[in-house]
Coordinates of C-alpha atoms in Angstrom, one line a residue:
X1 CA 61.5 75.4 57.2
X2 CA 58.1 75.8 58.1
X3 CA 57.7 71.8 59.3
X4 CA 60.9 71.8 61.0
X5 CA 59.9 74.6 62.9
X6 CA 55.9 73.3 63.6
X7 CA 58.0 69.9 65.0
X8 CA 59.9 72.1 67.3
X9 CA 57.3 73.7 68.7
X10 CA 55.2 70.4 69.0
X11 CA 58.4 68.9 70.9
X12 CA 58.2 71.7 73.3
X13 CA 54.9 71.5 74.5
X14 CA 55.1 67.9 74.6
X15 CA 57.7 68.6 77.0
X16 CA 56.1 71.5 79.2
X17 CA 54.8 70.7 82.6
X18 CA 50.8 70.3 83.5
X19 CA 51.0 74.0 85.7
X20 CA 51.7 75.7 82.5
X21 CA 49.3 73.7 80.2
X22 CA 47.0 74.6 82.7
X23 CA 48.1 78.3 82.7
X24 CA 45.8 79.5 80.4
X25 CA 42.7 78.7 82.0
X26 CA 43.6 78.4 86.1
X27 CA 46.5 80.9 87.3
X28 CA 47.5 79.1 90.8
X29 CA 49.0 82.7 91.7
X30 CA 45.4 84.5 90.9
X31 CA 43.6 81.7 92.6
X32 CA 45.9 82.0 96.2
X33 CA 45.2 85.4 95.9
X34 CA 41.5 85.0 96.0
X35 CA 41.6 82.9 98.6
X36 CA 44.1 85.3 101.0
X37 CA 41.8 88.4 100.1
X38 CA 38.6 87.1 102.0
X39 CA 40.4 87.4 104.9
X40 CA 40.2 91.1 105.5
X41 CA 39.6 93.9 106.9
X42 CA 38.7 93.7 111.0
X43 CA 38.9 90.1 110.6
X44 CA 42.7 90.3 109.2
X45 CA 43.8 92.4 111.8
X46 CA 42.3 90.5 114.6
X47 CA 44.0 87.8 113.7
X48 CA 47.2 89.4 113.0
X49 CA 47.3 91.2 116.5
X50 CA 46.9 87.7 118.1
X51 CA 49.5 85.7 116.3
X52 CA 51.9 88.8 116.5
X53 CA 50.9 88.9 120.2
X54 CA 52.2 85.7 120.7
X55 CA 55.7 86.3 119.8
X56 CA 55.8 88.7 122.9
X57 CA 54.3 86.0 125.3
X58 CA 57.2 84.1 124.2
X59 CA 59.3 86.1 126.0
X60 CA 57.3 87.3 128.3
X61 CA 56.1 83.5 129.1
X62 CA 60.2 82.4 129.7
X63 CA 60.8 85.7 132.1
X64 CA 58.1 84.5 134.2
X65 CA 58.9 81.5 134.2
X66 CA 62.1 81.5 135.6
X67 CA 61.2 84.2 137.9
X68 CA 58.8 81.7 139.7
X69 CA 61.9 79.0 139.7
X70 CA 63.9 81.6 141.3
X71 CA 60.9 82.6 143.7
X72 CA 61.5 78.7 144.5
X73 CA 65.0 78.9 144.9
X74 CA 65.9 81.8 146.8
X75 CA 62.8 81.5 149.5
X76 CA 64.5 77.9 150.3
X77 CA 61.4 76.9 149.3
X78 CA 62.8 74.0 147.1
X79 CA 64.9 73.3 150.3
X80 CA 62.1 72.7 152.3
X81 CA 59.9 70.7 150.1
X82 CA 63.0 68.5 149.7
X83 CA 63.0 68.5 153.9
X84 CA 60.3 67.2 154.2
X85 CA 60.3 64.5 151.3
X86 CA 62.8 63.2 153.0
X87 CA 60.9 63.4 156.3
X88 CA 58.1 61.2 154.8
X89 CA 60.0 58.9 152.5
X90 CA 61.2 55.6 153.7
X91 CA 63.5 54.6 150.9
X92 CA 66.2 57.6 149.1
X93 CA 64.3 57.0 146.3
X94 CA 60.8 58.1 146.7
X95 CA 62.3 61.9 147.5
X96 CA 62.3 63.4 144.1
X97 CA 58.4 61.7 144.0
X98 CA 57.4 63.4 147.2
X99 CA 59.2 66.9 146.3
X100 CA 57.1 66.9 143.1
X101 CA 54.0 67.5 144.9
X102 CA 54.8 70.9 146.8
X103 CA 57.0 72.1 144.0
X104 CA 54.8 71.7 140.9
X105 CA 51.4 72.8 142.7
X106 CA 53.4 76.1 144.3
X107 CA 55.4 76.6 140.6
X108 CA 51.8 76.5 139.6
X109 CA 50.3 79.1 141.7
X110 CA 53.2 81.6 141.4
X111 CA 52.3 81.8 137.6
X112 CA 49.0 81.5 138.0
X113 CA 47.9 85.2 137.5
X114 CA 49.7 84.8 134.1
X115 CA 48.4 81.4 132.9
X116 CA 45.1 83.4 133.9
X117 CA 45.8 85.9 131.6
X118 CA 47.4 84.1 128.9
X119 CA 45.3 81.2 128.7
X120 CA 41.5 82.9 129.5
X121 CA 41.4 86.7 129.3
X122 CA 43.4 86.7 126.3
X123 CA 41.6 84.0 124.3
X124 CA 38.1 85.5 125.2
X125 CA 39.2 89.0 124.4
X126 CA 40.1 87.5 120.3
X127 CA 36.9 85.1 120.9
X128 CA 38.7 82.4 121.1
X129 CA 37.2 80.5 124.2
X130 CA 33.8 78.9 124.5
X131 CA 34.2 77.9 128.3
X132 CA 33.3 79.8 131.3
X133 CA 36.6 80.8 134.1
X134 CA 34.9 78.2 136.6
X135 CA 35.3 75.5 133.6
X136 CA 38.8 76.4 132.7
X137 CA 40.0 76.3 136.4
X138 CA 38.1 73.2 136.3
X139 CA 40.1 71.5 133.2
X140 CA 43.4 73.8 134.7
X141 CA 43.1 71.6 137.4
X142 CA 42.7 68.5 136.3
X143 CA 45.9 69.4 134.0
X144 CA 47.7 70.2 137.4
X145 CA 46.6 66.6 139.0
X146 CA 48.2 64.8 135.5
X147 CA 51.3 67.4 136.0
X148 CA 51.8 66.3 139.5
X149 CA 51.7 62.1 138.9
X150 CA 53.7 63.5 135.9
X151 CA 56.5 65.1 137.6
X152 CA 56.8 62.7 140.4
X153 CA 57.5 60.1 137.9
X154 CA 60.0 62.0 135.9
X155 CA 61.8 63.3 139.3
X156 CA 62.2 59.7 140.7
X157 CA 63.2 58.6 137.4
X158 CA 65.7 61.3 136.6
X159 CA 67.5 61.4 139.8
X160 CA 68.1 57.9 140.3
X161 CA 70.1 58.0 136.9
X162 CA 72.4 61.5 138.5
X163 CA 73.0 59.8 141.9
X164 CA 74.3 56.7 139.8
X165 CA 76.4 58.8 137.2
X166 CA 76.6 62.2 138.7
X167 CA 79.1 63.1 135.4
X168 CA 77.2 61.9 132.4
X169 CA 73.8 61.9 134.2
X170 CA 72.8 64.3 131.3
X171 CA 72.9 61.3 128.8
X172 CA 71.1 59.1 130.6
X173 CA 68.7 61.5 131.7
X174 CA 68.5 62.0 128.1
X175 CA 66.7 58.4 128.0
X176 CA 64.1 59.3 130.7
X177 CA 63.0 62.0 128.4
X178 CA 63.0 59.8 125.2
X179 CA 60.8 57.2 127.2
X180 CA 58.4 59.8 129.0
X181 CA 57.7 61.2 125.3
X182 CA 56.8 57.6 123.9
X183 CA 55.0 56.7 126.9
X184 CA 52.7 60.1 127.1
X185 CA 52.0 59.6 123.1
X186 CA 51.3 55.5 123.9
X187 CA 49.0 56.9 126.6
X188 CA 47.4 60.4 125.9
X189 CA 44.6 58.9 123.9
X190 CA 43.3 56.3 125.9
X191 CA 43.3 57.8 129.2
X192 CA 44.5 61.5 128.9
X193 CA 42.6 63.0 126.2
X194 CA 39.6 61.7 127.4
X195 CA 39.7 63.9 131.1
X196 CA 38.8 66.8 129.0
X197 CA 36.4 65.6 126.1
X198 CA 34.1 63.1 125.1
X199 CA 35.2 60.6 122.2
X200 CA 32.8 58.6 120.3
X201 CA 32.5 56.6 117.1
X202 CA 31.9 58.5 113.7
X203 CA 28.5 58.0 112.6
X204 CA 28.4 55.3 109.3
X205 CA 28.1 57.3 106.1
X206 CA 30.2 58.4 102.9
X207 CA 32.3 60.1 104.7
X208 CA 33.3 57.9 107.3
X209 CA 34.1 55.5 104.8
X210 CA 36.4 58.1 102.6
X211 CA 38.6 58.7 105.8
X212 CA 38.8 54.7 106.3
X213 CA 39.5 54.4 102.6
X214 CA 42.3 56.4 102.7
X215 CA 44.1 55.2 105.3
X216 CA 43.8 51.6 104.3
X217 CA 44.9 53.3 101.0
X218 CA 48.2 54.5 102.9
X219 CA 47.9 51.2 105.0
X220 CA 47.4 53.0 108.5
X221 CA 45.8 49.9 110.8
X222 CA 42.7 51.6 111.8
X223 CA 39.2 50.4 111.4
X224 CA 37.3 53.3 113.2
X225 CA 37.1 57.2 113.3
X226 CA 36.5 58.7 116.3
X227 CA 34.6 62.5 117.1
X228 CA 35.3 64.3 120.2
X229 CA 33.4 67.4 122.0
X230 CA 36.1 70.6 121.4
X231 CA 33.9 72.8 120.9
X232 CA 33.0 72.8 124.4
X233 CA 36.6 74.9 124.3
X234 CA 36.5 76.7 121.5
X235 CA 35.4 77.2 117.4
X236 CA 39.0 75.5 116.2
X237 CA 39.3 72.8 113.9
X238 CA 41.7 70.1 114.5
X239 CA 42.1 66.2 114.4
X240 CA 45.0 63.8 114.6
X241 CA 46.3 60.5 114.4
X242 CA 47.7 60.0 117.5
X243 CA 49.4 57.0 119.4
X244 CA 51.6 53.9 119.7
X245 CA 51.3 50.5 120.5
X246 CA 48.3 49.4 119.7
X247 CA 46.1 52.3 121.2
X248 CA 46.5 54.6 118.0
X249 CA 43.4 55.9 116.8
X250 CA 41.8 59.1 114.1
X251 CA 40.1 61.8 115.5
X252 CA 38.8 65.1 114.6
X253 CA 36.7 67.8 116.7
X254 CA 33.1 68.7 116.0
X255 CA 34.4 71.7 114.8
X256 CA 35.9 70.0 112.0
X257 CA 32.6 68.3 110.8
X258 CA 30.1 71.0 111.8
X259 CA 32.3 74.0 110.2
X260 CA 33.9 72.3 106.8
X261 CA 32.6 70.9 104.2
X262 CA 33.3 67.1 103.1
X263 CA 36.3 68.1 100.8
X264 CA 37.4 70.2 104.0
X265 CA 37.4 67.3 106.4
X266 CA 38.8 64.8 103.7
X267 CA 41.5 67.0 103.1
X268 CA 42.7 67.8 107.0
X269 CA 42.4 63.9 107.5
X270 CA 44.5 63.1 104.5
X271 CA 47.0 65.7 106.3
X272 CA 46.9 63.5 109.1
X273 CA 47.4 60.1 107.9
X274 CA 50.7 61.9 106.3
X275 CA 52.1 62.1 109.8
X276 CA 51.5 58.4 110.6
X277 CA 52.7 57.1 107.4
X278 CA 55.5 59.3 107.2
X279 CA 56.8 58.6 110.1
X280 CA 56.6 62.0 112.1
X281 CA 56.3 61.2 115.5
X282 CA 59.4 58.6 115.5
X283 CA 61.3 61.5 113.6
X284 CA 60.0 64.3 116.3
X285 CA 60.6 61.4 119.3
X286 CA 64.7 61.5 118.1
X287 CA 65.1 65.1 117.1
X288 CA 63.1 66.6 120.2
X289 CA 65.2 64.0 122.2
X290 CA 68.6 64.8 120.9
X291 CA 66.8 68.9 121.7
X292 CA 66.3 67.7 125.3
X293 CA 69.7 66.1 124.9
X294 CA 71.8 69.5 124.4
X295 CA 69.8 71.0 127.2
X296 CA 70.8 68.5 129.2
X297 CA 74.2 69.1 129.1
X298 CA 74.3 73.1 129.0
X299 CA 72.8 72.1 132.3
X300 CA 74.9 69.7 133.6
X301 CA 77.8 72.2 132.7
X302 CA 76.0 75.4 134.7
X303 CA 73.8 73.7 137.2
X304 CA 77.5 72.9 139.6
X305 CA 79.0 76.8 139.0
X306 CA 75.6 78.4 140.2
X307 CA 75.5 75.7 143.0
X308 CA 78.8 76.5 144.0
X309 CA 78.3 80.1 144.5
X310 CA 74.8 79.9 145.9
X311 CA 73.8 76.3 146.5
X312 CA 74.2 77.0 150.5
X313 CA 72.2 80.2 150.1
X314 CA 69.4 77.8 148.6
X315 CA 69.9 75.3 151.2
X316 CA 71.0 73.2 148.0
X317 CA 73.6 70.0 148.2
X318 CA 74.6 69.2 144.8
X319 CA 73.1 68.5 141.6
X320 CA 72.2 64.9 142.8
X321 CA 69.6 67.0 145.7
X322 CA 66.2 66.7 144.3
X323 CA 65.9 70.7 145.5
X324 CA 68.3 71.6 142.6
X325 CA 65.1 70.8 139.8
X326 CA 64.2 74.5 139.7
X327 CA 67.1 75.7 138.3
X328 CA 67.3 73.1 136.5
X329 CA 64.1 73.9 134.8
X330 CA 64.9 78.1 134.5
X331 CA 68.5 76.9 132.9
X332 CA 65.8 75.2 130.5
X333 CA 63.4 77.5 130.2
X334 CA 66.4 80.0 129.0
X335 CA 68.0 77.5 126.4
X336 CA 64.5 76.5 124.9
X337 CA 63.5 80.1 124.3
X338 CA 66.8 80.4 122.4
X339 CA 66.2 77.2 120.4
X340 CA 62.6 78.3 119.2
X341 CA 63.4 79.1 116.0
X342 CA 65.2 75.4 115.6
X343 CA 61.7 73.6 117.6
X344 CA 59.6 75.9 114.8
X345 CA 61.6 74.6 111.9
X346 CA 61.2 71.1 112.2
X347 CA 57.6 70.7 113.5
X348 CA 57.5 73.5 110.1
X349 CA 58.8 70.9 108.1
X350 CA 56.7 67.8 108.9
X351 CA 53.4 69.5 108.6
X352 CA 54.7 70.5 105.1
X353 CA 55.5 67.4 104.2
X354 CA 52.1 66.1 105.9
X355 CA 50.6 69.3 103.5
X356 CA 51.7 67.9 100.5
X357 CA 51.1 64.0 101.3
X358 CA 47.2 65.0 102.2
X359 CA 47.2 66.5 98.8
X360 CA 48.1 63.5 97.3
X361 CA 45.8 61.3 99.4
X362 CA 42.9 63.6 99.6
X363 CA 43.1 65.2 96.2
X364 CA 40.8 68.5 97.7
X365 CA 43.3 71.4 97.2
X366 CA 39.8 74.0 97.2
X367 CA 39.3 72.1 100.3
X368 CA 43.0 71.8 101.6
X369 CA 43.2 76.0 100.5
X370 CA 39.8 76.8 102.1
X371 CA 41.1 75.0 105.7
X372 CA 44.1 77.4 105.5
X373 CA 42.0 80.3 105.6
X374 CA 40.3 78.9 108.3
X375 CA 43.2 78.3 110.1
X376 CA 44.4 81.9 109.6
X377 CA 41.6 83.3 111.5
X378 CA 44.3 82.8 114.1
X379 CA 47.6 82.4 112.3
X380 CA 48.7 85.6 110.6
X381 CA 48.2 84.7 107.1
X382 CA 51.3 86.0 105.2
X383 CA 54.8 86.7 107.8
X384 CA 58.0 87.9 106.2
X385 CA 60.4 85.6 105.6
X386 CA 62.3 85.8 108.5
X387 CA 59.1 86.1 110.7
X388 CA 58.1 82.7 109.9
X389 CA 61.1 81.3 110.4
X390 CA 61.2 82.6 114.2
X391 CA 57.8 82.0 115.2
X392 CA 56.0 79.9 112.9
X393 CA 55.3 75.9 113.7
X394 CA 53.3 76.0 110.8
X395 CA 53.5 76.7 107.2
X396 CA 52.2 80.0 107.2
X397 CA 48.4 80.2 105.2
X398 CA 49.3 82.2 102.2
X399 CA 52.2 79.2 102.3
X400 CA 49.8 75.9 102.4
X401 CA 47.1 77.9 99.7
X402 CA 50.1 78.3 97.2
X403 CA 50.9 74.9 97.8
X404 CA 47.0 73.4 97.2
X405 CA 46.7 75.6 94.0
X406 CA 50.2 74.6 92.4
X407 CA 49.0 71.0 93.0
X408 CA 45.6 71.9 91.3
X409 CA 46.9 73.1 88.1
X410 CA 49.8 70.3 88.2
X411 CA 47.3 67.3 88.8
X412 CA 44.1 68.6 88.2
X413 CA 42.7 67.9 84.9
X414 CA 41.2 71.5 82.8
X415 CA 40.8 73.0 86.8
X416 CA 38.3 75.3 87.5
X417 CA 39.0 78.7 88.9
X418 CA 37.3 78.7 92.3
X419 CA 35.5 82.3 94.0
X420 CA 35.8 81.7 97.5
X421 CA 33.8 84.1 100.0
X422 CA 34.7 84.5 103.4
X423 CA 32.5 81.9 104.5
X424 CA 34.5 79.5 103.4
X425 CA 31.8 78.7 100.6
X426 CA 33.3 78.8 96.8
X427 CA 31.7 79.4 93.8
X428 CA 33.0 78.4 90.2

């Protein structure tokens, strides 16, 4: 009785998964919970106030926004831009172009106290800007210029396909979206990125070559690592693998290098490579598209009612008038605060697959779990469930520590509990 009952229990732990082999030394619950703790006190609440703040500017951001597009509107503001376009422009077609330039740099100045606020007072008062006003109006301005080739483009573009199909413009104006979003990611970091900081080769070293072994590991076709100057702007780490056709590249901030460790930096790269090899940006190109798509046609349906009732108090045609864009755009504005929640749960859901691909690649989870906290010096570390499904684009930290530690006791062989401090530096 007693050998049949010795190979029973032998069959069992034969059978039991690594976590609870590991159990009895490393507890992944008691070691997330020593990471979450060392973010405390004034520190926890700083960062609490600013993330929860956020959720008010959401609403606060889409109220003022369409207030400006009705500003716009109800002036005849829109009308008179689209007056003179049409003064200037020689060919029907470069309208929309010319209306662009009044309409985007006046949209811009009517919010301009609260981009002000939101965008420099606020991130100074959580220390969480390293440039002077006179530099952000300097980079806010160069962002305007970009916004005003941007918009001119996108106008010409979209209204040329709502003369030719003023029914199912929405679908076709669903492709202009689709190819603006693949051109800007093709683009940004070659000419775009650049305007606002400095990129330049990684110096040679170990780990240099760790980042270019893993993504010729995961066969992402890059043969260099690029550095740029963020913390010009602020103390945040971040880096990316970022564009198509032929001008994709890896980056990561200063930040990143001067403030993590090795394991850190391999582990936030490995998260990156996930998104390339994964396939994220196709998958957020189509979704986001298909987003835009259902705006589009909300719009369509509205945009000829409220014309109809106070298109000739605007000094507004029809929907094929490039003067019609603003409410256009607060119809938008409306229908994307709504769809948040949606937006939140798919970008969630790529970065926690990219989360547990960078595991995997990387194999750091102390240095995966340490980023977290990092990150959480601005992302309220641990939401209620419903609060993270609302407002969070992220996994939430407590979220992505869990995840690193269940991987450490799953893959890890005999792991070591780790003692973090709120440094970031750990002890065994």
């Amino acid at each position: 009785m007693i050998r049949y009952l010795a190979v029973a229990a032998a069959t069992v732990l034969l059978v039991l998964p690594t976590s609870l082999w590991a159990a009895a030394g490393f507890d992944p619950v008691a070691a997330t919970n020593a990471y979450v703790e060392t973010l405390s006190g004034e520190a926890r609440e700083r960062s609490d106030n600013y993330f929860e703040g956020g959720y008010w500017l959401l609403l606060w951001g889409a109220i003022v926004g369409v207030f400006a597009e009705w500003v716009v509107l109800r002036t005849r503001l829109s009308a008179k831009f689209r007056d003179w376009a049409e003064r200037v422009a020689k060919r029907r077609w470069l309208t929309p172009a010319l209306y662009a330039i009044p309409y985007v740099i006046v949209s811009t100045l009517i919010v301009l106290p609260w981009t002000i606020y939101t965008g420099f007072f606020r991130e100074r008062q959580y220390e969480l800007m390293n440039l002077g006003f006179g530099e952000w109006l300097t980079e806010q301005a160069i962002g305007l210029g970009i916004g005003v080739i941007g918009m001119a483009l996108f106008l010409m573009a979209l209204f040329a396909v709502i003369r030719r199909s003023p029914k199912r413009w929405w679908i076709w104006g669903s492709g202009v979206i689709t190819g603006f979003i693949i051109i800007g990611i093709a683009i940004a970091p070659v000419f775009i990125s650049p305007l606002f900081n400095d990129y330049t080769p990684m110096e040679d070293g170990p780990l240099r070559d760790r980042i270019l072994a893993m993504a010729e590991e995961h066969d992402v076709p890059a043969d260099n690592v690029y550095v740029f100057d963020q913390s010009r702007q602020h103390d945040r780490i971040s880096a990316n693998v970022s564009g198509l056709f032929g001008t994709m590249r890896i980056s990561l901030n200063d930040n990143l290098l001067e403030r993590g460790t090795p394991e850190e930096v391999e582990a936030v790269m490995g998260h990156e490579l996930g998104h390339y090899v994964l396939n994220h940006v196709l998958l957020l190109v189509v979704v986001l598209s298909l987003i835009f798509g259902l705006g589009l046609f909300i719009t369509a349906k509205l945009a000829p009612r409220i014309l109809a009732r106070h298109g000739e108090k605007w000094g507004i045609r029809d929907v094929s008038d490039p003067a019609a864009f603003p409410l256009f755009t607060a119809i938008l504005t409306v229908y994307f605060l709504v769809m948040t929640p949606a937006q939140n749960t798919l970008i969630r859901t790529v970065e926690s697959q990219a989360d547990a691909f960078g595991l995997d690649a990387a194999r750091q989870p102390d240095g995966f779990a340490s980023v977290a906290m990092k990150l959480s010096q601005y992302r309220k570390i641990e939401p209620g469930a419903l609060e993270e499904f609302l407002f969070f684009d992220h996994p939430s930290g407590r979220t992505r520590v869990q995840m690193s530690m269940d991987w450490k006791a799953e893959n890890v062989e005999d792991p070591e509990m780790i003692v973090p401090t709120a440094e970031g530096e750990t002890d065994s």
